[in-house]
Short mmCIF file of C-alpha atoms in Angstrom, two decimals:
data_model
loop_
_atom_site.label_atom_id
_atom_site.label_comp_id
_atom_site.label_asym_id
_atom_site.label_seq_id
_atom_site.Cartn_x
_atom_site.Cartn_y
_atom_site.Cartn_z
CA MET A 298 -24.45 -2.43 -8.06
CA GLN A 299 -26.42 -2.53 -11.30
CA GLU A 300 -26.92 -5.59 -13.40
CA ASN A 301 -28.43 -5.50 -16.88
CA LEU A 302 -29.03 -8.46 -19.17
CA ARG A 303 -28.73 -7.93 -22.90
CA ASP A 304 -29.61 -10.27 -25.71
CA VAL A 305 -26.58 -10.76 -27.89
CA GLU A 306 -26.42 -12.65 -31.15
CA GLN A 307 -23.11 -14.37 -31.76
CA ASP A 308 -22.60 -16.62 -34.79
CA GLY A 309 -26.37 -17.01 -35.19
CA LYS A 310 -26.85 -18.07 -31.55
CA ASN A 311 -28.72 -16.05 -28.96
CA SER A 312 -27.04 -15.63 -25.63
CA LYS A 313 -27.36 -13.37 -22.61
CA THR A 314 -24.59 -11.05 -21.46
CA ALA A 315 -24.58 -9.57 -17.98
CA VAL A 316 -23.27 -6.05 -17.59
CA ILE A 317 -22.30 -5.33 -14.00
CA SER A 318 -21.21 -1.89 -12.92
CA PHE A 319 -19.78 -0.81 -9.58
CA PRO A 320 -19.84 2.85 -8.56
CA LEU A 321 -16.35 4.08 -7.75
CA THR A 322 -17.37 7.19 -5.83
CA LYS A 323 -17.45 7.52 -2.07
CA THR A 324 -20.76 6.64 -0.49
CA LEU A 325 -22.05 6.94 3.02
CA ALA A 326 -21.88 3.82 5.12
CA ARG A 327 -23.94 3.10 8.22
CA GLY A 328 -23.46 5.70 10.90
CA GLY A 329 -22.66 8.45 8.38
CA GLU A 330 -19.01 7.44 7.91
CA LYS A 331 -17.52 7.68 4.46
CA SER A 332 -16.74 4.28 3.06
CA SER A 333 -13.36 3.60 1.55
CA ARG A 334 -12.73 3.32 -2.17
CA CYS A 335 -9.98 0.84 -1.33
CA ARG A 336 -10.51 -2.89 -1.32
CA ALA A 337 -11.05 -4.79 1.92
CA GLY A 338 -8.05 -4.70 4.24
CA TRP A 339 -6.64 -1.49 2.70
CA LYS A 340 -6.98 1.98 4.24
CA GLU A 341 -7.55 5.17 2.25
CA PHE A 342 -5.67 8.45 2.62
CA LYS A 343 -5.98 11.21 0.03
CA ASP A 344 -5.64 9.55 -3.36
CA HIS A 345 -3.88 6.36 -2.23
CA CYS A 346 -4.70 3.05 -0.55
CA TYR A 347 -2.41 1.55 2.11
CA PHE A 348 -2.03 -2.00 3.35
CA PHE A 349 -0.45 -2.54 6.78
CA SER A 350 0.85 -6.10 6.77
CA THR A 351 0.66 -8.29 9.82
CA ASP A 352 3.07 -10.69 8.14
CA LYS A 353 6.74 -10.07 8.80
CA LYS A 354 8.83 -10.60 5.67
CA ARG A 355 12.54 -11.24 5.88
CA GLY A 356 14.56 -9.50 3.21
CA LYS A 357 13.85 -6.49 1.03
CA ARG A 358 13.01 -8.58 -2.03
CA GLN A 359 10.25 -10.51 -0.21
CA ARG A 360 8.58 -7.27 0.93
CA PHE A 361 8.85 -5.75 -2.53
CA VAL A 362 7.39 -8.85 -4.22
CA GLU A 363 4.59 -9.17 -1.67
CA CYS A 364 3.50 -5.56 -2.27
CA ARG A 365 3.62 -6.15 -6.04
CA ASN A 366 1.52 -9.30 -5.61
CA LEU A 367 -1.01 -7.21 -3.68
CA GLY A 368 -1.15 -4.63 -6.48
CA GLY A 369 1.05 -1.97 -4.89
CA TYR A 370 4.56 -1.04 -3.82
CA LEU A 371 6.40 -0.40 -0.55
CA THR A 372 5.10 2.93 0.72
CA GLN A 373 6.73 6.17 -0.43
CA VAL A 374 6.13 8.94 2.12
CA THR A 375 6.08 12.25 0.26
CA ASP A 376 5.00 14.79 2.88
CA SER A 377 4.33 15.40 6.57
CA ALA A 378 0.56 14.90 6.20
CA GLU A 379 1.05 11.40 4.79
CA ASN A 380 3.68 10.58 7.42
CA SER A 381 1.42 11.84 10.24
CA TRP A 382 -1.51 9.81 8.92
CA ILE A 383 0.57 6.60 8.78
CA VAL A 384 1.88 7.18 12.32
CA SER A 385 -1.66 7.93 13.56
CA MET A 386 -2.92 4.67 12.02
CA ILE A 387 -0.27 2.78 13.97
CA THR A 388 -0.52 4.66 17.28
CA SER A 389 -4.33 4.74 17.35
CA LYS A 390 -4.22 0.94 17.30
CA LYS A 391 -6.16 0.73 14.03
CA VAL A 392 -3.34 -1.57 12.95
CA ILE A 393 -0.91 -3.68 14.99
CA GLN A 394 1.72 -1.59 16.78
CA GLN A 395 5.13 -2.78 15.61
CA ASN A 396 8.02 -1.72 13.36
CA TYR A 397 6.98 -1.20 9.72
CA TRP A 398 9.21 -1.17 6.66
CA MET A 399 8.73 1.54 4.05
CA GLY A 400 10.32 1.68 0.60
CA ALA A 401 13.28 3.97 1.46
CA ASN A 402 16.82 2.66 0.96
CA ASP A 403 20.36 3.98 0.58
CA PHE A 404 22.22 1.20 -1.19
CA LYS A 405 24.54 3.99 -2.31
CA GLU A 406 25.41 5.21 1.18
CA GLY A 407 23.69 8.47 2.10
CA ASP A 408 21.67 8.64 -1.15
CA TRP A 409 18.16 7.75 0.06
CA ARG A 410 15.82 6.60 -2.71
CA TRP A 411 12.40 4.96 -3.01
CA VAL A 412 12.83 1.35 -4.09
CA ASN A 413 9.68 1.41 -6.26
CA ASP A 414 10.87 3.97 -8.81
CA LEU A 415 14.34 4.97 -7.55
CA SER A 416 13.21 8.58 -7.06
CA LYS A 417 15.07 10.62 -4.45
CA VAL A 418 13.59 10.77 -0.93
CA HIS A 419 12.81 14.46 -0.35
CA PHE A 420 10.59 14.47 2.74
CA THR A 421 12.02 12.69 5.81
CA SER A 422 11.05 12.15 9.42
CA TRP A 423 14.24 10.64 10.85
CA GLN A 424 14.67 10.28 14.59
CA SER A 425 17.25 12.87 15.70
CA SER A 426 20.24 10.47 15.70
CA GLN A 427 19.24 8.75 12.44
CA PRO A 428 20.11 7.62 9.87
CA ASP A 429 23.38 6.38 11.37
CA ASN A 430 24.27 3.31 9.27
CA SER A 431 25.18 1.43 12.43
CA ARG A 432 27.84 -1.24 11.83
CA GLY A 433 27.91 -0.10 8.19
CA LYS A 434 24.97 -2.33 7.31
CA GLU A 435 21.79 -0.24 7.67
CA ASP A 436 20.36 0.53 4.25
CA CYS A 437 16.56 0.29 4.64
CA GLY A 438 14.21 2.78 6.29
CA HIS A 439 11.37 1.90 8.65
CA PHE A 440 8.87 3.41 11.07
CA ALA A 441 10.59 2.60 14.37
CA GLN A 442 8.37 1.62 17.28
CA GLY A 443 11.16 2.45 19.76
CA TYR A 444 11.37 6.01 18.36
CA ASN A 445 7.61 6.74 18.44
CA TYR A 446 7.48 5.79 14.76
CA GLN A 447 10.01 8.34 13.61
CA TRP A 448 12.19 6.91 10.86
CA ASN A 449 15.24 4.75 11.48
CA ASP A 450 17.67 3.01 9.16
CA GLN A 451 18.01 -0.70 9.79
CA GLN A 452 19.59 -3.81 8.31
CA CYS A 453 17.34 -4.78 5.41
CA ASN A 454 17.04 -8.43 6.45
CA ASP A 455 15.48 -7.67 9.83
CA ASN A 456 12.09 -9.27 10.31
CA PHE A 457 9.50 -6.43 10.42
CA ALA A 458 6.03 -5.91 9.02
CA PHE A 459 5.68 -3.59 6.01
CA ILE A 460 3.33 -1.06 4.44
CA CYS A 461 2.20 -1.27 0.82
CA GLU A 462 0.74 1.67 -1.09
CA SER A 463 -1.25 1.89 -4.30
CA PRO A 464 -2.85 4.90 -6.02
CA LEU A 465 -6.63 5.01 -6.27
CA GLY A 466 -7.69 3.81 -9.69
CA SER A 467 -5.25 0.91 -9.71
CA ASN A 468 -5.57 -2.56 -8.20
CA CYS A 469 -6.64 -1.18 -4.86
CA LEU A 470 -10.13 -0.43 -6.19
CA PRO A 471 -12.76 -2.99 -5.22
CA TYR A 472 -13.29 -5.93 -7.56
CA SER A 473 -10.69 -4.87 -10.14
CA ARG A 474 -8.97 -8.26 -10.12
CA LEU A 475 -12.33 -10.04 -10.03
CA LEU A 476 -13.58 -8.08 -13.04
CA LYS A 477 -10.33 -8.63 -14.93
CA SER A 478 -10.57 -12.38 -14.39
CA ALA A 479 -14.27 -12.36 -15.33
CA VAL A 480 -13.49 -10.61 -18.62
CA SER A 481 -10.56 -12.88 -19.48
CA GLY A 482 -12.30 -16.03 -18.26
CA LYS A 483 -9.30 -16.97 -16.11
#
């Protein structure tokens, strides 16, 4: 972190302005490990940051809003590498092992979309008998603990944890909210 003080003249008054800069590149942490470019509590994979909640939210709206409040969206799994990484985070016990909601839904039956931007779900990792829309009420996708974290459709109001995602360069970067509030004075 660099801090420079500059003399600034405003309306005939002298004042000091602090310029603080934070490097946004990866650096080596102790032990030679690469440090994350994501803020504390988030995990980095490729060009995104992920937050594995420990809080179980009831209802799709609560999960969606919570991810938005954290600066992200319910995770959108776009390929097998991303899916494998998420499953490995859960199974390696780097996060709590439980069911996790993602952002997939089929509110129009059989038409699976990502709730964040309504784009079509192209990559899937459904358990062999899923999705099955059991009892005609299963419209939300999740990583199912009972299926070794393959995907399952489930009733959206079930009480599971959830995964938020945010691209690097957005609110998942360290201090972005702090800097924004420092600039605005709020």
